[in-house]
Coordinates of C-alpha atoms and ligand atoms in Angstrom, one line a residue:
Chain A
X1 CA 90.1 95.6 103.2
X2 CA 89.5 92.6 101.1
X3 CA 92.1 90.9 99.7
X4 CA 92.6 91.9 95.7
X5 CA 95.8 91.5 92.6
X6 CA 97.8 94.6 92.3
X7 CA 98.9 95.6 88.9
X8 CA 101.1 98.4 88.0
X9 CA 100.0 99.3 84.6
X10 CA 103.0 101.6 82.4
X11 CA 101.0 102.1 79.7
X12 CA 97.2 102.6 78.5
X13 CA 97.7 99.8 76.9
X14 CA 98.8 97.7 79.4
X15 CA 95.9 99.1 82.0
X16 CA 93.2 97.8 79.3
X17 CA 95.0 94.4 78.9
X18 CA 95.0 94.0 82.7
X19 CA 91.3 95.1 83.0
X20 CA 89.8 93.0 80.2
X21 CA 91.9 90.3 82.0
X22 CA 90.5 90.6 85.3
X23 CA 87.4 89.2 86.5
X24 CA 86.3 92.0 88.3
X25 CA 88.9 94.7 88.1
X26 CA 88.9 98.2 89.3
X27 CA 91.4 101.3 88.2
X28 CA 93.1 103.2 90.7
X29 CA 94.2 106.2 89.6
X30 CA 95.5 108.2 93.2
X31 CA 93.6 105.8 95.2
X32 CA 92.0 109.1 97.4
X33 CA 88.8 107.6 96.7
X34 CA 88.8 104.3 95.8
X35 CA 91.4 103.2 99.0
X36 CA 88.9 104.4 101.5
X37 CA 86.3 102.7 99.8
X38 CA 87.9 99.5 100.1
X39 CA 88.9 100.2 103.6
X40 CA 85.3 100.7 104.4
X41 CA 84.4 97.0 102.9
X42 CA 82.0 98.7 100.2
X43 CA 83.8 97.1 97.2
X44 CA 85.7 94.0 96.8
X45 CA 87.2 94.6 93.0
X46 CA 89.8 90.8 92.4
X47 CA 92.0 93.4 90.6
X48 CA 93.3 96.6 91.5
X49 CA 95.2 98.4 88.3
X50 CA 97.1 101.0 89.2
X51 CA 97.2 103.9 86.5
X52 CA 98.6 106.6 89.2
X53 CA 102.2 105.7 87.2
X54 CA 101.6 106.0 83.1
X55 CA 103.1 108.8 81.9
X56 CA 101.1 109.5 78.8
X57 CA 98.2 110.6 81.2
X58 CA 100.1 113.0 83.1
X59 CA 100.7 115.9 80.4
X60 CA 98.8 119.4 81.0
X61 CA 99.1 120.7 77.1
X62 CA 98.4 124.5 76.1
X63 CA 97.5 124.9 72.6
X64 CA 94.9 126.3 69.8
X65 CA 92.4 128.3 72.7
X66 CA 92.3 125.1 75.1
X67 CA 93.9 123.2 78.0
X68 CA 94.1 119.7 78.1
X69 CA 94.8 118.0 81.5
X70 CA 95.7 114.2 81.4
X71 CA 93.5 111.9 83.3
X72 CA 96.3 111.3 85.8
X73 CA 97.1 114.7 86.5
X74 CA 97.4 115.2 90.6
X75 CA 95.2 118.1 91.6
X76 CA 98.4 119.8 93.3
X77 CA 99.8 120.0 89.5
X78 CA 96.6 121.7 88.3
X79 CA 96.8 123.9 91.1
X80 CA 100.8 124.5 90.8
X81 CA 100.4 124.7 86.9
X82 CA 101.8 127.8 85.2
X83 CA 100.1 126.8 82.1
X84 CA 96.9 126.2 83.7
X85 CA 97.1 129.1 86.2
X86 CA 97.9 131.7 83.0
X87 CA 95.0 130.6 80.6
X88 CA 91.7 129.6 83.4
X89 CA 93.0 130.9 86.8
X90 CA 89.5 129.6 88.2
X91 CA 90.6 125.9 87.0
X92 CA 94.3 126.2 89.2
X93 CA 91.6 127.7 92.1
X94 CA 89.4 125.1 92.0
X95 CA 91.8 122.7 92.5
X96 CA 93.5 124.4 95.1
X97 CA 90.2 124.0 97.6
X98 CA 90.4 120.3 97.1
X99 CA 90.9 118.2 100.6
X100 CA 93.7 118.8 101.7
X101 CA 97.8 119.2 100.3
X102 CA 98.3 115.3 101.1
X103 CA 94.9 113.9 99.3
X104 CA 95.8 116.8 96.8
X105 CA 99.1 115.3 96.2
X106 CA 98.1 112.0 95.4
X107 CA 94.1 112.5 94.0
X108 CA 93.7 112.7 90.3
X109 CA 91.7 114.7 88.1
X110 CA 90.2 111.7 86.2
X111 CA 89.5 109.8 89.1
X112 CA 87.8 112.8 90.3
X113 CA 85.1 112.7 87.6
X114 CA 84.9 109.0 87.4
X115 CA 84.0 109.0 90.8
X116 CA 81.5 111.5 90.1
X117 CA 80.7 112.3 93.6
X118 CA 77.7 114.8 94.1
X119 CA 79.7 117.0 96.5
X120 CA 83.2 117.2 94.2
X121 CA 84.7 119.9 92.9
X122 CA 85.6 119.4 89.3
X123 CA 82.5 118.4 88.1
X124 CA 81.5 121.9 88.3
X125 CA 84.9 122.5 86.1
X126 CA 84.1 120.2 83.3
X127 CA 80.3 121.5 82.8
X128 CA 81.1 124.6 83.7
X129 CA 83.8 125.6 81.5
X130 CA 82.3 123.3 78.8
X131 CA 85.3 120.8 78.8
X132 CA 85.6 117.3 76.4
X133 CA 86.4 114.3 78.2
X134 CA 88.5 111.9 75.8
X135 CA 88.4 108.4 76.5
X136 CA 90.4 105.2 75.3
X137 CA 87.3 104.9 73.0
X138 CA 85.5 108.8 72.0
X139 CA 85.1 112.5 73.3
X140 CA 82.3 112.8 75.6
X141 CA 80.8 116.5 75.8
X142 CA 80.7 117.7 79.4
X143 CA 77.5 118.0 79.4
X144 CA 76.7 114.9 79.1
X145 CA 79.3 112.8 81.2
X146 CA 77.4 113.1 84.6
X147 CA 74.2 111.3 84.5
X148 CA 73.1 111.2 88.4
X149 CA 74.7 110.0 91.8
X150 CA 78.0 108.3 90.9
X151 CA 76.7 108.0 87.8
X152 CA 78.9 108.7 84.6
X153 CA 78.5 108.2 80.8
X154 CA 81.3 106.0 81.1
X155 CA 81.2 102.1 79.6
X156 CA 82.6 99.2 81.4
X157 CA 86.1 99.0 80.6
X158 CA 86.2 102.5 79.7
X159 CA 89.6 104.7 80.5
X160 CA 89.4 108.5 80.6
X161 CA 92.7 109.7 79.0
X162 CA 92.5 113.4 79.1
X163 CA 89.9 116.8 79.5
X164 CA 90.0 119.5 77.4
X165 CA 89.1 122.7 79.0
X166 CA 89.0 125.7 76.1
X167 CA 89.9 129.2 77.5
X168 CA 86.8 131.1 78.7
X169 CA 87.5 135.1 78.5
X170 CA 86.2 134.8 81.8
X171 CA 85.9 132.4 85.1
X172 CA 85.5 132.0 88.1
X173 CA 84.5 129.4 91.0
X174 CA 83.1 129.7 94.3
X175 CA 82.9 127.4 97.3
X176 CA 81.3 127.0 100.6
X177 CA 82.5 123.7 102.4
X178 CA 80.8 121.3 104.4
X179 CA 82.2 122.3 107.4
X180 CA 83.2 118.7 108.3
X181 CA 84.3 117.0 105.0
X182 CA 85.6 120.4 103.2
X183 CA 84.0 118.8 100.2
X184 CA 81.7 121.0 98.3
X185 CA 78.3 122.0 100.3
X186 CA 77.4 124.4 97.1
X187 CA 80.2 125.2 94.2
X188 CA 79.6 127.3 91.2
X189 CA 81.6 127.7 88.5
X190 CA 80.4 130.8 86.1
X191 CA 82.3 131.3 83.1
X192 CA 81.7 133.1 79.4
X193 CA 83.6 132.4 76.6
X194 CA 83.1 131.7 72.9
X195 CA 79.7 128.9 73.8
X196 CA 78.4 131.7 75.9
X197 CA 77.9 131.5 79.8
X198 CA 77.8 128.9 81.6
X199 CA 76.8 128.7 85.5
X200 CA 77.1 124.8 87.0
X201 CA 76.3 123.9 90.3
X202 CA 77.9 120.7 92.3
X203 CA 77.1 119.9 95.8
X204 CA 74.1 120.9 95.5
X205 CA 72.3 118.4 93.8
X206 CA 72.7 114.6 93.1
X207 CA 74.6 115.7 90.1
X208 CA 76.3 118.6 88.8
X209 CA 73.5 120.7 87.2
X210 CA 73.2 124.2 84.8
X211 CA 70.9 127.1 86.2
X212 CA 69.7 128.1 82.9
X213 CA 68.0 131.6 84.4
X214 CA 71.4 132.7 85.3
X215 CA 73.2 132.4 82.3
X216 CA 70.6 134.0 80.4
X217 CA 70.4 137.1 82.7
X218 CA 74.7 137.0 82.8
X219 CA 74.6 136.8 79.2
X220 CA 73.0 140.2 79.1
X221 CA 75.1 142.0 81.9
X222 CA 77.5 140.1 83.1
X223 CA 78.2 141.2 86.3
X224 CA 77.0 140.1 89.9
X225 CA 74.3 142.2 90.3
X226 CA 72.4 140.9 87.2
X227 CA 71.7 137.4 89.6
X228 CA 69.1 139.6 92.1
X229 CA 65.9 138.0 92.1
X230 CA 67.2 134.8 90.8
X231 CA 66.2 131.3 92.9
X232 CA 67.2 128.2 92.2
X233 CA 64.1 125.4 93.5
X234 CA 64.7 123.4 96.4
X235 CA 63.3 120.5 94.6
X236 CA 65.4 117.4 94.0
X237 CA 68.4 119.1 96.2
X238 CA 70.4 117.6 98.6
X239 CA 69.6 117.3 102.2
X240 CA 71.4 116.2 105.6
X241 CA 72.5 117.4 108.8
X242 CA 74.1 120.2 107.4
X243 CA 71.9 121.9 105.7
X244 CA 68.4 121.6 104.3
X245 CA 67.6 121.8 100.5
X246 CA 66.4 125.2 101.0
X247 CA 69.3 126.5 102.7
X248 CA 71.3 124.6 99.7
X249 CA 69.4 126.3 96.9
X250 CA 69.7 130.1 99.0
X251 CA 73.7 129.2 98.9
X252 CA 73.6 128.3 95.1
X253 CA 72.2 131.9 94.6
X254 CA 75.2 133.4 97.0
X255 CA 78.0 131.3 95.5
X256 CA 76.8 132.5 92.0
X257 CA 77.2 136.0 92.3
X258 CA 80.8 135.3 94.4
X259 CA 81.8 133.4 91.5
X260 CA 80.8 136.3 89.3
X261 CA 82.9 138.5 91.2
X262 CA 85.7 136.1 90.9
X263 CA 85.5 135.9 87.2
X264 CA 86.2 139.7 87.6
X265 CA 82.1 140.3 86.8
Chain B
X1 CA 101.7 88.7 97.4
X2 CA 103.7 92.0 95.6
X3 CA 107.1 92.4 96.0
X4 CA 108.3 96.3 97.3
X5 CA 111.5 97.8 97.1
X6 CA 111.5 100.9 98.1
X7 CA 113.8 103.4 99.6
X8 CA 112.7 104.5 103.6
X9 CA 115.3 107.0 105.3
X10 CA 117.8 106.6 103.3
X11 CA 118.5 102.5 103.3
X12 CA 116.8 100.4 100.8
X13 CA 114.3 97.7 102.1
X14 CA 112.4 95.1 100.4
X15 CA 109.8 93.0 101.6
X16 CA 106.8 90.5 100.8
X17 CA 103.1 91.5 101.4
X18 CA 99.7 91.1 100.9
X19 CA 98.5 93.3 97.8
X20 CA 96.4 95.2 99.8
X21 CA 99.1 96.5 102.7
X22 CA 98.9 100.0 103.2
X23 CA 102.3 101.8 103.4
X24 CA 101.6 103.0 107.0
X25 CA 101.1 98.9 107.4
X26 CA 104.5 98.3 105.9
X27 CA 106.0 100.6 108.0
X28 CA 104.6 99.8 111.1
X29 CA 104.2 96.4 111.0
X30 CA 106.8 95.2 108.8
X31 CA 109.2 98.1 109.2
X32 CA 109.0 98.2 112.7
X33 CA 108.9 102.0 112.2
X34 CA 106.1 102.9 114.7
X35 CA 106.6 106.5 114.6
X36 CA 103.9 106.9 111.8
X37 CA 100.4 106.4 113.4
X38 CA 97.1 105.9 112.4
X39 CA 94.1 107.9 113.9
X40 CA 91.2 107.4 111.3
X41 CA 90.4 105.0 108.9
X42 CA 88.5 107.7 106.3
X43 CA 91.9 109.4 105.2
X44 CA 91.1 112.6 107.6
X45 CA 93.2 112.6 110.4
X46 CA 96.9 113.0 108.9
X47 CA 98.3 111.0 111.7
X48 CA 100.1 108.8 109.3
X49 CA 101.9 111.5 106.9
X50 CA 105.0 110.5 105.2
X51 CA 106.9 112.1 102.7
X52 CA 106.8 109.8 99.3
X53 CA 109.7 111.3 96.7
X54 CA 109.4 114.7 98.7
X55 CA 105.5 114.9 98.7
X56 CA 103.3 114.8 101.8
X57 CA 101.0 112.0 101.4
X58 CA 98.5 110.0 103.9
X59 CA 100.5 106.7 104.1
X60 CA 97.0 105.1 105.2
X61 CA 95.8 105.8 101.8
X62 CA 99.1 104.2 99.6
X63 CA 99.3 101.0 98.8
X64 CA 102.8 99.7 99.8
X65 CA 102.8 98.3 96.1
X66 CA 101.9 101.5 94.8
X67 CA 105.4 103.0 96.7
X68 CA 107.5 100.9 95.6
X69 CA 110.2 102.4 93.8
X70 CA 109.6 105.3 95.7
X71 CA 111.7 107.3 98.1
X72 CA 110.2 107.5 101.8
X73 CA 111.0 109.8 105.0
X74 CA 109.0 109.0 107.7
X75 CA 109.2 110.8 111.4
X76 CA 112.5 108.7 112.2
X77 CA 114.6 110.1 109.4
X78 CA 114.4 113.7 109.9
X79 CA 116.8 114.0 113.4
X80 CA 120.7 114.2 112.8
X81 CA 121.8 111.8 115.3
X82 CA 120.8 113.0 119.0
X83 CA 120.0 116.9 117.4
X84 CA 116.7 117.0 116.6
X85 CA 115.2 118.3 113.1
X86 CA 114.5 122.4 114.1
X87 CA 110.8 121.5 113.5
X88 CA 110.7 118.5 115.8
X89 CA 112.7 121.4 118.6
X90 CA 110.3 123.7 117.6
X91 CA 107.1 121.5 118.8
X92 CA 109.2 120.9 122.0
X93 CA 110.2 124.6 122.4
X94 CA 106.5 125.7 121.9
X95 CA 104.5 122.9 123.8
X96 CA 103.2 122.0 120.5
X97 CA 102.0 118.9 121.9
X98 CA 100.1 117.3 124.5
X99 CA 99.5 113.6 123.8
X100 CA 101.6 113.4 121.0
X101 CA 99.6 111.2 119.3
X102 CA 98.8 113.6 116.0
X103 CA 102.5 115.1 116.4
X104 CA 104.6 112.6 113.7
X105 CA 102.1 113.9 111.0
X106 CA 101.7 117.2 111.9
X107 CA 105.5 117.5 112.0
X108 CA 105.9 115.7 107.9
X109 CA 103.2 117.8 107.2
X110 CA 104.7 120.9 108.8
X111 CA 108.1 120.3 107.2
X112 CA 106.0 120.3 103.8
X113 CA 104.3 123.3 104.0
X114 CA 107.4 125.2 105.2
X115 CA 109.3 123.6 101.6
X116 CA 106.2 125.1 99.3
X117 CA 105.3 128.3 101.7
X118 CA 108.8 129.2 103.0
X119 CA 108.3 132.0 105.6
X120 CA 104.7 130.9 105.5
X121 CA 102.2 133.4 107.5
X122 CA 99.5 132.0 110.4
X123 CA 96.9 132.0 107.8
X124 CA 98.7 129.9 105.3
X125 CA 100.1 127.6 108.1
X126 CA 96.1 127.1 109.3
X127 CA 94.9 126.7 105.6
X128 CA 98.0 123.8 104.9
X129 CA 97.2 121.9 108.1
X130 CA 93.5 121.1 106.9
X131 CA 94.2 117.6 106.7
X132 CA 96.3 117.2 110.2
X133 CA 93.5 117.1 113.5
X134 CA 95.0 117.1 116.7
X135 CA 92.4 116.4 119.5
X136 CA 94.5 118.2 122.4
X137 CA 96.2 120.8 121.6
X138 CA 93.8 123.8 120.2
X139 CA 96.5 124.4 117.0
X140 CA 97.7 126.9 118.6
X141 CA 101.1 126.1 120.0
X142 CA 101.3 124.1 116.9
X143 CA 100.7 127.3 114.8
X144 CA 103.3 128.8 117.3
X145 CA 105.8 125.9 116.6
X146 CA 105.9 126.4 112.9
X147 CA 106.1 129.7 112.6
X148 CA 109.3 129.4 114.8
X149 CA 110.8 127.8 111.9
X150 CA 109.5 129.8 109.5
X151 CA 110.7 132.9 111.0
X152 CA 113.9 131.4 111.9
X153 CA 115.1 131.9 108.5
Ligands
LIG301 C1 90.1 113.6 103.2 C2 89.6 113.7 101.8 C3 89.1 115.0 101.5 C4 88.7 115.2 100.2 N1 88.1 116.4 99.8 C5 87.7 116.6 98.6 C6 87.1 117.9 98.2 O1 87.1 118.8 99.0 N2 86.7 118.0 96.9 C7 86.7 117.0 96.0 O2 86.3 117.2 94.9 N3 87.3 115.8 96.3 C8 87.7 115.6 97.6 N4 88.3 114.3 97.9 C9 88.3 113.3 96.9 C10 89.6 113.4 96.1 O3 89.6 114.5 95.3 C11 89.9 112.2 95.2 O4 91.3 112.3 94.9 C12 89.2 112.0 94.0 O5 87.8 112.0 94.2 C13 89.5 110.7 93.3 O6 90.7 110.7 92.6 P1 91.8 109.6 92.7 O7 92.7 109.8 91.6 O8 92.3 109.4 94.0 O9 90.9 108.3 92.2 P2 90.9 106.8 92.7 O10 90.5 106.7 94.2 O11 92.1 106.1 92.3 O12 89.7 106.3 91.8 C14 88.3 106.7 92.0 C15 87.4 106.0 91.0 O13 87.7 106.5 89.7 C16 88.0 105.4 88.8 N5 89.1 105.9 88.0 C17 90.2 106.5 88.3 N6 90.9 107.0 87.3 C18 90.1 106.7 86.2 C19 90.3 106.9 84.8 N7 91.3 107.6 84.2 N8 89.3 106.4 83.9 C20 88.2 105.8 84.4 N9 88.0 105.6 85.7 C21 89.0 106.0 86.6 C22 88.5 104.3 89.8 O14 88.2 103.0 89.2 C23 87.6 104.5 91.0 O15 86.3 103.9 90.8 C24 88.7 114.1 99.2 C25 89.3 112.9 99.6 C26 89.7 112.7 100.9 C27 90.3 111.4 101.2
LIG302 S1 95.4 107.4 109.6 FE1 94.0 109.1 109.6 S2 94.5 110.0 107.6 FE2 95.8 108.3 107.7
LIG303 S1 98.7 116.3 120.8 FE1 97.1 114.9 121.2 S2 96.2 114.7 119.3 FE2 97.5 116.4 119.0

């Protein structure tokens, strides 16, 4: 690891101040991405600014049909959070299946997303329940925070505070791990609720992606059955040793209907 | 260079480092507390697990800065005296070990699971160890070894 300044930041607004200060600064928020990273010599940030401590982004909140998870929220407090667990079970699940109980303890829902790796989970959360991300600066819909491989609507500078997930009448998520990582090989998240339903797919694809087929058939009959006969193209889908982009788009068809079933569909 | 005071079995230390020590690296190398290995350096192996303010947590993958403040236990600090913590007997008792290498972390991690899961089943005990490999063993005996102490009530 290259050598870098470590700043504790208590505050939001103390995190901006250090990062506008810094030449080349980079947030940590549980460091279960970004630690390994540097390990691995792939960035050399002059400042690391540790947000893993402010307290303001640590809330979940329950209130007027949503639930909104701050940025720093550990993914062993989604998954241990009455709150969350009584209004989108599927949400506490999902975060449940991540890694392991140490990176669990320590990773953060916000650096999840920032990350915006093409095999994690919550991507498949935030576009598949319809969440907000708020930011230091605006809401961002959902659907339009991941742009492509590690790529996020996010501006330089940039500090995502909070997500706001509203409460589907339904969800559920399905997973099949890469057998060596545990990340996601294929994840679906279905869901329907008051903007309809939704069906995303991460791991599949260099980006979390909506299958619009499937929610149209779901819409009508929402049940597992409904997805017979539906494929997902190969094109454009991930491929490496452990599995091709066929065998990737068969599994998005499988998870689908598993989800289903888990949304109680 | 960050200052750290932190709290590591019970006695306050303190220390100057580089920004970018790990814990694991304060602990070994500063600490002298060379109980806490390091198998991997892509945050998989568990070899290094600490407890940080009663949480499991891959002390290859926290910055000493980031724990200081915090409360640490590491593999040294769990014995009373000569006894040995039951989970540390256990692995003895059950042959939960061959080179010993993975066995500090699987034993933090073990002590973990057992404080969220109490009476934890096999399944459970296999699902929590997902970020502890152990090259020797099979898991078995290490299954065996926790579930001793589970059932011990
Ligand atoms: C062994 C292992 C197994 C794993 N398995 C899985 C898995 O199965 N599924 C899965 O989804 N993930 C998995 N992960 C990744 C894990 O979930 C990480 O915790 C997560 O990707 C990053 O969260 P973090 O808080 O640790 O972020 P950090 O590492 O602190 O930061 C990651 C990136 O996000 C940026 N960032 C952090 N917070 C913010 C913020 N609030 N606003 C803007 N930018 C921010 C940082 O600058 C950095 O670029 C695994 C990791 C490990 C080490
Ligand atoms: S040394 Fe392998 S996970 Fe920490
Ligand atoms: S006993 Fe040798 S690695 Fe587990």
């Amino acid at each position: 690891m290259y050598n870098f300044n470590y700043h504790r930041a208590g505050s939001l607004a103390e995190a901006e101040s250090a990062l506008a200060a810094a030449e080349d600064g980079a947030l940590m928020a549980g460091g279960q991405t970004l630690l390994p990273t540097l390990k691995q010599r792939l960035a050399s940030p002059s400042d690391v600014i540790d947000i893993g401590a402010i307290p303001e982004l640590a809330n979940i909140e329950s209130a007027g049909g949503a639930v909104t998870v701050g940025a720093g929220t550990r993914h062993a407090d989604v998954a241990g959070s009455a709150a969350v667990a009584s209004a989108i079970p599927a949400l506490a699940a999902l975060a449940e299946l991540i890694g392991d109980p140490q990176v669990r303890n320590m990773g953060t829902i916000g650096g999840s997303i920032a990350n915006a790796d093409p095999a994690a989970d919550y991507p498949a959360a935030i576009v598949g329940l319809g969440a907000t991300v708020n930011t230091n600066r605006r809401a961002i819909a959902g659907d339009d925070f991941f742009q492509g491989l590690f790529e996020t609507a996010l501006d330089e500078g940039e500090i995502i505070t909070s997500m706001a997930f509203p409460v589907p009448e339904a969800a559920g998520y399905a997973k099949f791990p890469q057998p060596a990582s545990r990340f996601a090989m294929v994840g679906v998240m279905v869901s329907r609720g008051a903007g309809g339903v939704r069906v995303a797919v991460t791991g599949a694809g260099p980006s979390v992606f909506r299958v619009g087929d499937m929610e149209a058939a779901l819409a009508g009959n929402f049940s597992a059955g409904a997805l017979d006969g539906i494929s997902v193209s190969a094109d454009g889908l991930n491929a490496d040793i452990h599995g091709s982009a066929e065998y990737r788009a068969h599994l998005v068809g499988v998870m689908a209907k598993r989800a289903v079933q888990a949304a109680g569909g | 260079m960050a200052s750290v005071s932190l709290t590591v079995n019970g006695e306050a230390v303190s220390a100057e480092v580089e920004d970018r020590t790990l814990l694991v690296q304060l602990l070994r190398d500063h600490l002298r507390l060379t109980g806490t290995h390091v198998g991997c350096d892509t945050s998989q192996c568990g070899a290094c697990v600490v407890h940080m303010d009663g949480r499991s947590v891959k002390s290859c993958t926290v910055l000493a800065a980031q724990a200081s403040g915090a409360d640490v236990t590491t593999i040294e600090g769990i014995a009373d005296g000569d006894t040995l913590h039951p989970m540390q007997q256990a692995f003895m008792d059950n042959h939960g070990l061959q080179c010993g290498f993975c066995t500090p972390g699987m034993v933090m991690s073990a002590i973990d699971l057992l404080k969220r899961h109490p009476g934890a089943d096999e399944a459970t005990i296999r699902r929590e160890l997902e970020g502890n490999l152990c090259r020797c063993t099979g898991y078995h005996n290490i299954v065996k070894a926790i579930r001793q102490v589970a059932t011990a009530g």
